[in-house]
mmCIF file of C-alpha atoms in Angstrom:
data_model
loop_
_atom_site.group_PDB
_atom_site.id
_atom_site.type_symbol
_atom_site.label_atom_id
_atom_site.label_comp_id
_atom_site.label_asym_id
_atom_site.label_seq_id
_atom_site.Cartn_x
_atom_site.Cartn_y
_atom_site.Cartn_z
ATOM 1 C CA MET A 688 -0.026 -0.356 0.455
ATOM 2 C CA ASN A 689 1.510 3.718 -0.629
ATOM 3 C CA LYS A 690 2.765 5.191 2.831
ATOM 4 C CA PHE A 691 1.377 8.392 1.885
ATOM 5 C CA HIS A 692 -2.593 7.187 1.249
ATOM 6 C CA SER A 693 -2.196 4.750 4.123
ATOM 7 C CA PHE A 694 -1.399 7.774 6.199
ATOM 8 C CA PHE A 695 -4.191 9.311 5.464
ATOM 9 C CA GLU A 696 -6.621 6.342 5.923
ATOM 10 C CA ILE A 697 -5.471 6.150 9.275
ATOM 11 C CA LEU A 698 -5.156 9.449 10.132
ATOM 12 C CA PRO A 699 -8.994 10.383 10.935
ATOM 13 C CA LYS A 700 -9.215 8.125 12.903
ATOM 14 C CA ARG A 701 -6.650 8.282 15.217
ATOM 15 C CA TRP A 702 -7.013 12.419 15.342
ATOM 16 C CA GLY A 703 -10.046 13.654 14.172
ATOM 17 C CA GLY A 704 -10.413 17.261 12.964
ATOM 18 C CA THR A 705 -6.755 17.315 12.489
ATOM 19 C CA LEU A 706 -7.378 16.427 9.365
ATOM 20 C CA LEU A 707 -9.686 19.147 8.455
ATOM 21 C CA LEU A 708 -6.734 21.590 9.659
ATOM 22 C CA LEU A 709 -4.481 19.662 7.567
ATOM 23 C CA THR A 710 -6.241 19.812 4.196
ATOM 24 C CA VAL A 711 -6.621 23.924 4.661
ATOM 25 C CA LEU A 712 -3.049 24.311 4.948
ATOM 26 C CA LEU A 713 -2.099 21.711 2.077
ATOM 27 C CA GLY A 714 -4.537 24.236 0.265
ATOM 28 C CA VAL A 715 -6.817 20.871 -0.131
ATOM 29 C CA HIS A 716 -10.841 22.018 0.617
ATOM 30 C CA ALA A 717 -12.635 20.942 3.334
ATOM 31 C CA GLN A 718 -14.478 18.762 4.246
ATOM 32 C CA THR A 719 -16.225 16.802 6.899
ATOM 33 C CA GLU A 720 -17.460 13.239 7.394
ATOM 34 C CA VAL A 721 -21.409 13.024 8.719
ATOM 35 C CA ASN A 722 -23.791 10.116 9.606
ATOM 36 C CA GLY A 723 -21.558 7.885 6.743
ATOM 37 C CA SER A 724 -20.814 10.751 4.097
ATOM 38 C CA VAL A 725 -18.364 13.196 2.844
ATOM 39 C CA GLN A 726 -20.149 16.890 2.721
ATOM 40 C CA THR A 727 -18.521 19.886 1.421
ATOM 41 C CA ASP A 728 -17.357 22.546 4.366
ATOM 42 C CA THR A 729 -19.119 25.754 3.237
ATOM 43 C CA LEU A 730 -18.063 27.928 5.662
ATOM 44 C CA ARG A 731 -14.764 27.832 3.866
ATOM 45 C CA ILE A 732 -15.511 28.798 0.681
ATOM 46 C CA PRO A 733 -15.772 32.888 -0.550
ATOM 47 C CA TRP A 734 -19.058 34.574 0.131
ATOM 48 C CA GLU A 735 -18.742 35.382 -3.662
ATOM 49 C CA GLN A 736 -17.695 32.307 -4.876
ATOM 50 C CA ARG A 737 -20.590 30.800 -2.817
ATOM 51 C CA MET A 738 -23.514 33.189 -4.266
ATOM 52 C CA ARG A 739 -22.424 32.372 -7.594
ATOM 53 C CA GLN A 740 -23.411 28.691 -7.365
ATOM 54 C CA THR A 741 -26.180 29.584 -5.249
ATOM 55 C CA ILE A 742 -27.475 31.000 -8.492
ATOM 56 C CA ASP A 743 -26.470 28.837 -10.954
ATOM 57 C CA SER A 744 -28.458 26.291 -9.185
ATOM 58 C CA LEU A 745 -31.353 28.593 -8.576
ATOM 59 C CA LEU A 746 -30.894 28.829 -12.530
ATOM 60 C CA THR A 747 -31.800 25.385 -13.223
ATOM 61 C CA GLY A 748 -35.497 25.278 -13.590
ATOM 62 C CA GLU A 749 -37.490 24.239 -16.305
ATOM 63 C CA MET A 750 -38.849 27.648 -16.783
ATOM 64 C CA PHE A 751 -34.860 28.672 -18.223
ATOM 65 C CA ASN A 752 -35.795 26.191 -20.725
ATOM 66 C CA THR A 753 -37.828 28.366 -22.793
ATOM 67 C CA SER A 754 -37.128 31.837 -21.525
ATOM 68 C CA GLN A 755 -34.500 34.488 -21.045
ATOM 69 C CA VAL A 756 -32.671 36.373 -17.562
ATOM 70 C CA GLY A 757 -30.193 39.142 -17.282
ATOM 71 C CA ILE A 758 -28.674 39.405 -13.794
ATOM 72 C CA LEU A 759 -25.906 41.656 -12.232
ATOM 73 C CA VAL A 760 -25.512 41.649 -8.660
ATOM 74 C CA TRP A 761 -22.813 44.668 -7.495
ATOM 75 C CA ASP A 762 -21.217 44.512 -4.254
ATOM 76 C CA LEU A 763 -21.482 48.990 -3.746
ATOM 77 C CA LYS A 764 -18.384 48.862 -0.631
ATOM 78 C CA GLY A 765 -16.279 46.732 -3.109
ATOM 79 C CA ASP A 766 -17.321 48.560 -6.702
ATOM 80 C CA SER A 767 -16.948 44.678 -8.018
ATOM 81 C CA ALA A 768 -19.592 42.599 -9.609
ATOM 82 C CA VAL A 769 -20.692 39.609 -7.392
ATOM 83 C CA TYR A 770 -22.564 38.026 -10.141
ATOM 84 C CA THR A 771 -23.520 39.120 -14.070
ATOM 85 C CA ARG A 772 -25.574 36.324 -16.448
ATOM 86 C CA GLY A 773 -26.597 37.836 -19.333
ATOM 87 C CA ALA A 774 -26.421 41.583 -17.429
ATOM 88 C CA ARG A 775 -26.299 43.090 -21.038
ATOM 89 C CA GLN A 776 -28.766 42.109 -23.166
ATOM 90 C CA THR A 777 -31.519 44.965 -23.961
ATOM 91 C CA MET A 778 -34.405 43.720 -22.789
ATOM 92 C CA ARG A 779 -38.217 44.853 -22.168
ATOM 93 C CA PRO A 780 -37.738 46.768 -18.510
ATOM 94 C CA ALA A 781 -41.734 46.922 -17.679
ATOM 95 C CA SER A 782 -42.101 48.803 -14.252
ATOM 96 C CA THR A 783 -38.325 48.945 -13.167
ATOM 97 C CA MET A 784 -38.027 51.624 -15.930
ATOM 98 C CA LYS A 785 -39.633 54.124 -13.385
ATOM 99 C CA LEU A 786 -35.947 53.822 -11.645
ATOM 100 C CA VAL A 787 -34.731 55.046 -14.152
ATOM 101 C CA THR A 788 -36.758 58.010 -14.719
ATOM 102 C CA ALA A 789 -36.186 58.649 -10.680
ATOM 103 C CA ILE A 790 -32.955 58.773 -11.169
ATOM 104 C CA THR A 791 -32.665 61.205 -13.711
ATOM 105 C CA ALA A 792 -35.127 63.648 -12.032
ATOM 106 C CA LEU A 793 -33.331 63.161 -9.111
ATOM 107 C CA ASP A 794 -30.254 64.026 -10.927
ATOM 108 C CA LYS A 795 -31.876 66.216 -13.259
ATOM 109 C CA LEU A 796 -34.641 68.492 -11.641
ATOM 110 C CA GLY A 797 -32.630 68.149 -7.745
ATOM 111 C CA THR A 798 -33.945 66.474 -4.524
ATOM 112 C CA ASP A 799 -36.407 69.548 -3.808
ATOM 113 C CA TYR A 800 -37.691 70.058 -7.363
ATOM 114 C CA MET A 801 -41.628 70.793 -7.195
ATOM 115 C CA LEU A 802 -44.853 70.242 -9.452
ATOM 116 C CA ARG A 803 -47.403 73.743 -10.120
ATOM 117 C CA THR A 804 -50.154 74.252 -10.966
ATOM 118 C CA LYS A 805 -50.900 78.034 -11.743
ATOM 119 C CA LEU A 806 -54.695 80.221 -11.588
ATOM 120 C CA CYS A 807 -54.433 83.321 -13.269
ATOM 121 C CA TYR A 808 -56.839 86.362 -15.018
ATOM 122 C CA THR A 809 -56.764 88.533 -17.748
ATOM 123 C CA GLY A 810 -58.002 91.757 -17.949
ATOM 124 C CA THR A 811 -58.848 93.537 -14.669
ATOM 125 C CA VAL A 812 -61.484 93.103 -11.541
ATOM 126 C CA GLU A 813 -64.419 96.409 -11.479
ATOM 127 C CA GLY A 814 -66.048 95.947 -8.108
ATOM 128 C CA ARG A 815 -66.778 92.114 -7.919
ATOM 129 C CA VAL A 816 -66.671 91.217 -11.769
ATOM 130 C CA LEU A 817 -63.269 90.222 -13.528
ATOM 131 C CA ASN A 818 -63.911 91.678 -17.040
ATOM 132 C CA GLY A 819 -61.421 88.253 -18.651
ATOM 133 C CA ASN A 820 -60.504 84.596 -18.354
ATOM 134 C CA LEU A 821 -59.411 82.992 -15.388
ATOM 135 C CA VAL A 822 -56.755 80.540 -16.915
ATOM 136 C CA CYS A 823 -55.569 77.194 -15.043
ATOM 137 C CA VAL A 824 -51.711 77.230 -16.644
ATOM 138 C CA GLY A 825 -51.403 72.574 -16.383
ATOM 139 C CA GLY A 826 -47.871 71.735 -14.453
ATOM 140 C CA MET A 827 -48.807 67.778 -15.078
ATOM 141 C CA ASP A 828 -49.339 67.585 -11.306
ATOM 142 C CA PRO A 829 -51.006 64.525 -10.476
ATOM 143 C CA LEU A 830 -51.119 65.257 -6.645
ATOM 144 C CA PHE A 831 -53.405 68.168 -7.265
ATOM 145 C CA ASP A 832 -56.871 67.454 -6.011
ATOM 146 C CA LEU A 833 -60.377 68.694 -4.156
ATOM 147 C CA ASP A 834 -58.199 70.692 -1.523
ATOM 148 C CA ASP A 835 -56.424 72.379 -4.105
ATOM 149 C CA MET A 836 -59.048 72.950 -6.210
ATOM 150 C CA ARG A 837 -61.043 74.519 -3.429
ATOM 151 C CA PHE A 838 -58.340 76.374 -2.599
ATOM 152 C CA PHE A 839 -58.245 77.853 -6.276
ATOM 153 C CA VAL A 840 -62.194 79.073 -5.905
ATOM 154 C CA GLU A 841 -61.338 80.810 -2.255
ATOM 155 C CA SER A 842 -58.510 82.386 -3.911
ATOM 156 C CA VAL A 843 -60.622 84.360 -6.717
ATOM 157 C CA LYS A 844 -63.189 84.801 -4.152
ATOM 158 C CA ALA A 845 -60.757 86.231 -2.101
ATOM 159 C CA LEU A 846 -60.101 88.557 -5.111
ATOM 160 C CA GLY A 847 -63.748 90.351 -4.709
ATOM 161 C CA VAL A 848 -64.988 88.361 -7.705
ATOM 162 C CA ASP A 849 -68.265 87.368 -7.549
ATOM 163 C CA SER A 850 -68.942 87.474 -11.279
ATOM 164 C CA ILE A 851 -67.026 86.453 -14.592
ATOM 165 C CA THR A 852 -67.588 87.638 -18.130
ATOM 166 C CA GLY A 853 -65.013 85.576 -19.844
ATOM 167 C CA PHE A 854 -64.155 81.938 -19.506
ATOM 168 C CA VAL A 855 -62.339 80.003 -17.959
ATOM 169 C CA CYS A 856 -60.101 77.741 -20.107
ATOM 170 C CA ALA A 857 -56.600 76.171 -19.772
ATOM 171 C CA ASP A 858 -53.055 76.753 -20.886
ATOM 172 C CA ARG A 859 -52.004 73.298 -21.569
ATOM 173 C CA SER A 860 -48.649 74.566 -23.072
ATOM 174 C CA MET A 861 -46.009 72.263 -20.790
ATOM 175 C CA LYS A 862 -46.699 69.613 -22.939
ATOM 176 C CA ASN A 863 -46.980 68.290 -26.539
ATOM 177 C CA ALA A 864 -51.009 67.291 -26.969
ATOM 178 C CA ASP A 865 -50.599 63.570 -27.136
ATOM 179 C CA LEU A 866 -52.626 61.797 -24.737
ATOM 180 C CA LEU A 867 -50.816 58.191 -25.280
ATOM 181 C CA GLY A 868 -47.478 57.135 -24.954
ATOM 182 C CA GLU A 869 -45.560 55.990 -28.178
ATOM 183 C CA GLY A 870 -46.062 51.896 -27.829
ATOM 184 C CA TRP A 871 -49.192 52.031 -25.235
ATOM 185 C CA CYS A 872 -51.051 48.764 -26.123
ATOM 186 C CA TRP A 873 -55.418 49.947 -26.929
ATOM 187 C CA ASP A 874 -55.917 47.781 -24.789
ATOM 188 C CA ASP A 875 -54.466 49.081 -21.256
ATOM 189 C CA ASP A 876 -55.895 50.851 -18.848
ATOM 190 C CA ASN A 877 -53.385 53.521 -19.632
ATOM 191 C CA PRO A 878 -53.282 57.036 -17.880
ATOM 192 C CA VAL A 879 -53.784 60.133 -19.186
ATOM 193 C CA LEU A 880 -50.576 62.670 -20.402
ATOM 194 C CA SER A 881 -52.280 65.838 -19.927
ATOM 195 C CA PRO A 882 -50.752 69.050 -18.483
ATOM 196 C CA LEU A 883 -53.754 69.680 -16.385
ATOM 197 C CA VAL A 884 -54.827 66.157 -15.057
ATOM 198 C CA TYR A 885 -57.986 66.002 -12.229
ATOM 199 C CA ASN A 886 -58.744 62.491 -10.674
ATOM 200 C CA ARG A 887 -56.626 61.285 -13.207
ATOM 201 C CA LYS A 888 -58.423 62.531 -16.417
ATOM 202 C CA ASP A 889 -58.279 65.253 -18.242
ATOM 203 C CA GLN A 890 -61.009 66.750 -16.626
ATOM 204 C CA PHE A 891 -59.743 69.829 -14.693
ATOM 205 C CA ILE A 892 -61.480 72.825 -16.534
ATOM 206 C CA GLU A 893 -65.227 70.821 -16.553
ATOM 207 C CA ALA A 894 -64.414 69.963 -12.715
ATOM 208 C CA PHE A 895 -62.886 73.895 -11.870
ATOM 209 C CA ALA A 896 -66.189 75.301 -12.908
ATOM 210 C CA LYS A 897 -68.781 73.107 -11.139
ATOM 211 C CA GLU A 898 -66.367 73.957 -7.640
ATOM 212 C CA LEU A 899 -67.215 77.804 -9.271
ATOM 213 C CA VAL A 900 -71.099 77.688 -9.581
ATOM 214 C CA ALA A 901 -70.816 75.960 -6.426
ATOM 215 C CA ALA A 902 -69.108 78.646 -4.922
ATOM 216 C CA GLY A 903 -71.545 81.135 -6.196
ATOM 217 C CA ILE A 904 -69.782 82.165 -9.045
ATOM 218 C CA LYS A 905 -71.619 83.524 -11.709
ATOM 219 C CA GLY A 906 -71.335 83.684 -15.288
ATOM 220 C CA VAL A 907 -68.836 80.595 -15.719
ATOM 221 C CA LEU A 908 -68.154 79.526 -18.848
ATOM 222 C CA THR A 909 -65.729 77.168 -19.920
ATOM 223 C CA GLU A 910 -63.550 77.114 -23.010
ATOM 224 C CA LYS A 911 -61.247 74.430 -23.832
ATOM 225 C CA SER A 912 -58.166 76.518 -24.053
ATOM 226 C CA GLU A 913 -57.215 79.404 -24.044
ATOM 227 C CA SER A 914 -55.279 81.503 -27.430
ATOM 228 C CA LEU A 915 -51.512 82.156 -26.047
ATOM 229 C CA GLY A 916 -49.220 84.204 -27.401
ATOM 230 C CA LYS A 917 -49.689 87.440 -26.262
ATOM 231 C CA ALA A 918 -51.741 86.709 -23.481
ATOM 232 C CA LYS A 919 -49.043 85.395 -21.481
ATOM 233 C CA ASP A 920 -48.040 88.787 -20.598
ATOM 234 C CA THR A 921 -50.965 89.701 -20.336
ATOM 235 C CA ARG A 922 -51.745 87.248 -17.437
ATOM 236 C CA SER A 923 -51.498 87.865 -13.557
ATOM 237 C CA ILE A 924 -50.929 85.198 -11.063
ATOM 238 C CA ILE A 925 -53.840 84.356 -8.380
ATOM 239 C CA CYS A 926 -52.194 81.911 -6.880
ATOM 240 C CA VAL A 927 -49.745 78.322 -7.011
ATOM 241 C CA ARG A 928 -50.542 74.726 -5.847
ATOM 242 C CA THR A 929 -47.748 73.055 -5.431
ATOM 243 C CA HIS A 930 -46.080 69.152 -4.594
ATOM 244 C CA SER A 931 -42.460 67.733 -3.976
ATOM 245 C CA ILE A 932 -40.949 65.502 -5.902
ATOM 246 C CA ASP A 933 -40.594 63.463 -2.753
ATOM 247 C CA GLN A 934 -44.758 62.832 -2.645
ATOM 248 C CA ILE A 935 -44.491 61.949 -6.549
ATOM 249 C CA LEU A 936 -41.915 59.472 -6.287
ATOM 250 C CA LEU A 937 -43.559 57.554 -2.857
ATOM 251 C CA LYS A 938 -46.770 56.529 -4.815
ATOM 252 C CA MET A 939 -44.908 56.210 -8.376
ATOM 253 C CA MET A 940 -42.291 53.952 -6.890
ATOM 254 C CA LYS A 941 -44.351 52.215 -3.824
ATOM 255 C CA ASP A 942 -48.060 51.564 -6.032
ATOM 256 C CA SER A 943 -45.827 51.266 -9.667
ATOM 257 C CA ASP A 944 -48.333 54.495 -10.943
ATOM 258 C CA ASN A 945 -48.132 55.104 -14.634
ATOM 259 C CA LEU A 946 -48.898 58.198 -14.536
ATOM 260 C CA PHE A 947 -47.036 60.148 -11.894
ATOM 261 C CA ALA A 948 -44.405 58.074 -13.215
ATOM 262 C CA GLU A 949 -44.740 59.765 -16.953
ATOM 263 C CA CYS A 950 -46.076 63.156 -15.269
ATOM 264 C CA LEU A 951 -41.958 63.251 -13.933
ATOM 265 C CA PHE A 952 -41.028 62.247 -17.130
ATOM 266 C CA TYR A 953 -42.676 65.369 -19.013
ATOM 267 C CA GLN A 954 -40.776 68.056 -16.103
ATOM 268 C CA LEU A 955 -37.711 66.859 -17.557
ATOM 269 C CA ALA A 956 -38.157 68.453 -20.853
ATOM 270 C CA ALA A 957 -40.327 71.346 -19.744
ATOM 271 C CA GLU A 958 -38.172 72.420 -17.249
ATOM 272 C CA ALA A 959 -35.287 72.270 -19.836
ATOM 273 C CA GLY A 960 -37.424 74.929 -21.232
ATOM 274 C CA HIS A 961 -39.107 72.887 -24.027
ATOM 275 C CA HIS A 962 -42.644 73.961 -24.281
ATOM 276 C CA PRO A 963 -44.370 71.541 -25.634
ATOM 277 C CA ALA A 964 -42.612 68.944 -23.813
ATOM 278 C CA THR A 965 -42.319 65.847 -25.715
ATOM 279 C CA ALA A 966 -41.298 62.262 -25.143
ATOM 280 C CA LYS A 967 -38.629 62.453 -27.668
ATOM 281 C CA GLN A 968 -36.914 65.320 -25.590
ATOM 282 C CA SER A 969 -37.411 63.584 -22.105
ATOM 283 C CA ALA A 970 -35.260 60.390 -23.326
ATOM 284 C CA ALA A 971 -32.314 62.580 -24.753
ATOM 285 C CA ILE A 972 -31.926 64.015 -20.899
ATOM 286 C CA ILE A 973 -32.264 60.429 -19.958
ATOM 287 C CA LYS A 974 -30.022 59.576 -22.538
ATOM 288 C CA GLN A 975 -27.182 62.554 -20.950
ATOM 289 C CA LEU A 976 -26.995 60.453 -17.893
ATOM 290 C CA ILE A 977 -26.753 57.338 -19.222
ATOM 291 C CA GLY A 978 -23.610 58.483 -20.697
ATOM 292 C CA ASP A 979 -22.298 60.100 -17.824
ATOM 293 C CA THR A 980 -22.333 56.670 -15.990
ATOM 294 C CA GLY A 981 -20.116 55.330 -19.176
ATOM 295 C CA LEU A 982 -21.979 53.815 -21.095
ATOM 296 C CA ASP A 983 -23.727 54.471 -24.426
ATOM 297 C CA ALA A 984 -26.936 55.709 -24.835
ATOM 298 C CA SER A 985 -27.633 54.457 -28.028
ATOM 299 C CA ASN A 986 -27.542 51.225 -27.111
ATOM 300 C CA TYR A 987 -30.525 51.623 -25.261
ATOM 301 C CA ARG A 988 -34.391 52.304 -26.141
ATOM 302 C CA ILE A 989 -35.599 55.144 -24.293
ATOM 303 C CA ALA A 990 -40.223 55.726 -25.322
ATOM 304 C CA ASP A 991 -42.006 56.627 -21.644
ATOM 305 C CA GLY A 992 -41.376 57.138 -18.213
ATOM 306 C CA SER A 993 -43.314 54.618 -16.793
ATOM 307 C CA GLY A 994 -42.110 51.195 -19.166
ATOM 308 C CA LEU A 995 -45.553 50.515 -20.599
ATOM 309 C CA SER A 996 -44.107 51.242 -23.296
ATOM 310 C CA LEU A 997 -43.014 47.957 -25.859
ATOM 311 C CA TYR A 998 -40.789 50.310 -27.223
ATOM 312 C CA ASN A 999 -38.408 50.127 -24.118
ATOM 313 C CA TYR A 1000 -35.502 48.204 -24.447
ATOM 314 C CA ILE A 1001 -32.968 49.096 -21.759
ATOM 315 C CA SER A 1002 -30.193 46.414 -19.583
ATOM 316 C CA PRO A 1003 -29.516 44.712 -16.300
ATOM 317 C CA GLU A 1004 -26.397 46.528 -16.706
ATOM 318 C CA LEU A 1005 -27.966 49.943 -17.384
ATOM 319 C CA LEU A 1006 -29.925 49.434 -14.417
ATOM 320 C CA VAL A 1007 -27.411 48.547 -11.539
ATOM 321 C CA ARG A 1008 -25.358 51.262 -13.599
ATOM 322 C CA LEU A 1009 -28.176 54.455 -12.328
ATOM 323 C CA LEU A 1010 -28.452 52.547 -9.416
ATOM 324 C CA ARG A 1011 -25.239 52.755 -8.351
ATOM 325 C CA HIS A 1012 -24.855 56.697 -9.705
ATOM 326 C CA ALA A 1013 -27.516 56.747 -7.095
ATOM 327 C CA TYR A 1014 -25.987 55.281 -4.282
ATOM 328 C CA ARG A 1015 -22.561 57.360 -4.553
ATOM 329 C CA LYS A 1016 -24.281 60.554 -5.050
ATOM 330 C CA GLN A 1017 -26.426 60.157 -1.144
ATOM 331 C CA ASP A 1018 -28.172 63.055 -1.400
ATOM 332 C CA ILE A 1019 -30.376 61.252 -4.552
ATOM 333 C CA TYR A 1020 -30.032 57.982 -2.188
ATOM 334 C CA ARG A 1021 -31.817 59.796 0.177
ATOM 335 C CA HIS A 1022 -35.095 60.236 -1.672
ATOM 336 C CA LEU A 1023 -35.147 57.473 -3.504
ATOM 337 C CA GLN A 1024 -34.499 54.617 -1.055
ATOM 338 C CA PRO A 1025 -37.061 56.280 1.028
ATOM 339 C CA ALA A 1026 -39.900 55.157 -2.047
ATOM 340 C CA LEU A 1027 -38.668 51.676 -2.624
ATOM 341 C CA PRO A 1028 -41.556 48.825 -2.312
ATOM 342 C CA ILE A 1029 -39.979 47.596 0.956
ATOM 343 C CA ALA A 1030 -39.718 42.930 0.938
ATOM 344 C CA GLY A 1031 -42.662 41.875 3.113
ATOM 345 C CA TRP A 1032 -43.488 45.157 4.395
ATOM 346 C CA ASP A 1033 -45.570 47.510 2.037
ATOM 347 C CA GLY A 1034 -45.573 48.406 -1.543
ATOM 348 C CA THR A 1035 -45.765 46.018 -4.840
ATOM 349 C CA LEU A 1036 -43.517 43.699 -2.427
ATOM 350 C CA LYS A 1037 -45.718 43.863 0.382
ATOM 351 C CA ASN A 1038 -47.043 39.971 -0.157
ATOM 352 C CA ARG A 1039 -43.308 38.978 -1.113
ATOM 353 C CA MET A 1040 -40.355 37.363 0.830
ATOM 354 C CA ASP A 1041 -41.815 38.117 4.244
ATOM 355 C CA LYS A 1042 -40.475 36.119 7.021
ATOM 356 C CA THR A 1043 -37.208 34.982 5.262
ATOM 357 C CA ALA A 1044 -33.447 36.929 5.602
ATOM 358 C CA ALA A 1045 -34.779 39.230 2.938
ATOM 359 C CA PHE A 1046 -37.855 41.053 5.010
ATOM 360 C CA ALA A 1047 -37.913 44.626 5.945
ATOM 361 C CA ASN A 1048 -34.297 44.187 3.902
ATOM 362 C CA VAL A 1049 -34.606 44.193 0.150
ATOM 363 C CA ARG A 1050 -35.796 47.616 -0.879
ATOM 364 C CA ALA A 1051 -36.539 47.291 -5.026
ATOM 365 C CA LYS A 1052 -38.784 48.236 -7.777
ATOM 366 C CA THR A 1053 -40.948 45.552 -9.257
ATOM 367 C CA GLY A 1054 -42.229 45.469 -12.814
ATOM 368 C CA THR A 1055 -44.680 43.141 -14.906
ATOM 369 C CA VAL A 1056 -45.718 43.613 -18.494
ATOM 370 C CA THR A 1057 -46.767 40.215 -20.440
ATOM 371 C CA GLY A 1058 -43.875 38.007 -20.782
ATOM 372 C CA ILE A 1059 -41.695 40.514 -18.674
ATOM 373 C CA ILE A 1060 -41.102 39.951 -14.940
ATOM 374 C CA SER A 1061 -38.421 42.465 -13.710
ATOM 375 C CA LEU A 1062 -36.944 43.362 -10.343
ATOM 376 C CA ALA A 1063 -34.156 46.013 -9.017
ATOM 377 C CA GLY A 1064 -32.901 47.696 -6.097
ATOM 378 C CA TYR A 1065 -30.768 47.587 -3.211
ATOM 379 C CA CYS A 1066 -30.168 44.741 0.093
ATOM 380 C CA THR A 1067 -27.939 44.166 2.477
ATOM 381 C CA THR A 1068 -25.893 41.004 2.750
ATOM 382 C CA ALA A 1069 -26.279 39.369 6.783
ATOM 383 C CA ASP A 1070 -22.606 41.128 7.123
ATOM 384 C CA LYS A 1071 -23.572 43.552 6.681
ATOM 385 C CA ARG A 1072 -21.887 44.409 2.831
ATOM 386 C CA PRO A 1073 -24.423 46.933 0.076
ATOM 387 C CA LEU A 1074 -25.602 45.153 -2.725
ATOM 388 C CA CYS A 1075 -27.757 46.674 -5.162
ATOM 389 C CA PHE A 1076 -28.906 44.656 -8.194
ATOM 390 C CA ALA A 1077 -31.294 43.701 -11.219
ATOM 391 C CA ILE A 1078 -33.608 40.885 -12.578
ATOM 392 C CA ILE A 1079 -35.258 41.302 -15.953
ATOM 393 C CA ASN A 1080 -36.830 38.124 -16.768
ATOM 394 C CA GLN A 1081 -38.250 37.608 -20.180
ATOM 395 C CA GLY A 1082 -40.532 35.741 -22.304
ATOM 396 C CA VAL A 1083 -42.234 33.895 -19.295
ATOM 397 C CA MET A 1084 -45.447 32.633 -19.072
ATOM 398 C CA SER A 1085 -45.679 32.066 -15.132
ATOM 399 C CA SER A 1086 -45.141 35.535 -13.851
ATOM 400 C CA ARG A 1087 -45.664 33.122 -10.438
ATOM 401 C CA ALA A 1088 -42.288 30.796 -11.392
ATOM 402 C CA ALA A 1089 -40.504 34.354 -12.585
ATOM 403 C CA ARG A 1090 -41.103 36.183 -8.720
ATOM 404 C CA ALA A 1091 -40.311 32.858 -6.958
ATOM 405 C CA PHE A 1092 -37.301 32.638 -8.493
ATOM 406 C CA GLN A 1093 -36.018 36.408 -7.857
ATOM 407 C CA ASP A 1094 -37.094 35.725 -4.231
ATOM 408 C CA LYS A 1095 -34.904 33.436 -3.601
ATOM 409 C CA LEU A 1096 -32.202 34.945 -5.434
ATOM 410 C CA CYS A 1097 -32.411 38.454 -3.014
ATOM 411 C CA ILE A 1098 -33.145 35.758 0.305
ATOM 412 C CA ALA A 1099 -29.806 34.012 -0.715
ATOM 413 C CA LEU A 1100 -27.991 37.661 -1.079
ATOM 414 C CA CYS A 1101 -29.472 38.472 1.761
ATOM 415 C CA GLU A 1102 -28.208 35.706 4.201
#
């Protein structure tokens, strides 16, 4: 018998755990014997290697025989990739597109940005009569509600006005006249893209006129829009109602609200001086930020701000690059992170990953359209290592199976 083999056969019987120490010192992969079977000592495998093995094992399911997946997991502290699989594939992002919109808005508009809706008048006030028009100037604020509308009415009354000889009309010049986005499915429950949106519909002027009449204002007639041109120069501002970007982000991200995302998307072009703002102009501003992160913006297609469009094509790499950008710019991260759904706790992740290591740990944006399930955001490992990640499952027939896969991956990252 070979003396070397004989030595290692006898050693575990006499010195037990000494073999484990010796094999580690010799660089041999450590193993232990449990109930007669040899098992790998996974504690001695580096975390990154164990994670790659775990994720690889999750990718062996039947779902991946007929669908595609793109994954990128990034160590934010070590600034290095933990896992990558198809990360540069261009795919439809579904509602993870809202992450792209949110991060760009915080970067380009600023974290203190306010959405504004103005009430103005033209002409003169003589006695208790407004000889002119009331003009509602749209700022595409989806949060403008009944309280704001009644504030408009009270502000008119505060002028001492109880009668109007002109019209109640709209200034929708903030954006173009398109009420639907490019590449939206006609049979979806699509938001209406009006600069003067009220109750999620293009009925602002009618609602305002109704409130004026209810308040006793006489002579109220409506006109769809005011003739612009020099009219803007003769307006007097009555009041302005505002809502913050944080208020918009909260509903946009937690509830995945498409209207809120589109309203923020068009702010990009409008604030840059484009009147009327268009989707292409807002997309160009997003592509500027993509270029700033070091990626080639021409590799991607940006069609809207919500992810409803079938024409959006981005990659997990792009999502992670933007998540890293937000994390490095802590002012952006401080406003983005609280708006993200929390696993097992709220938003679109309320019923996912509960009673696991990912509970209240994973903060991420979900995405769902036919054939696409996506998830992208942040989490922290058991040893307090901050990560960001993006997962896009494309061509999946079972949304439930894709979500279960993503949940298992996220749980593994947190354990």
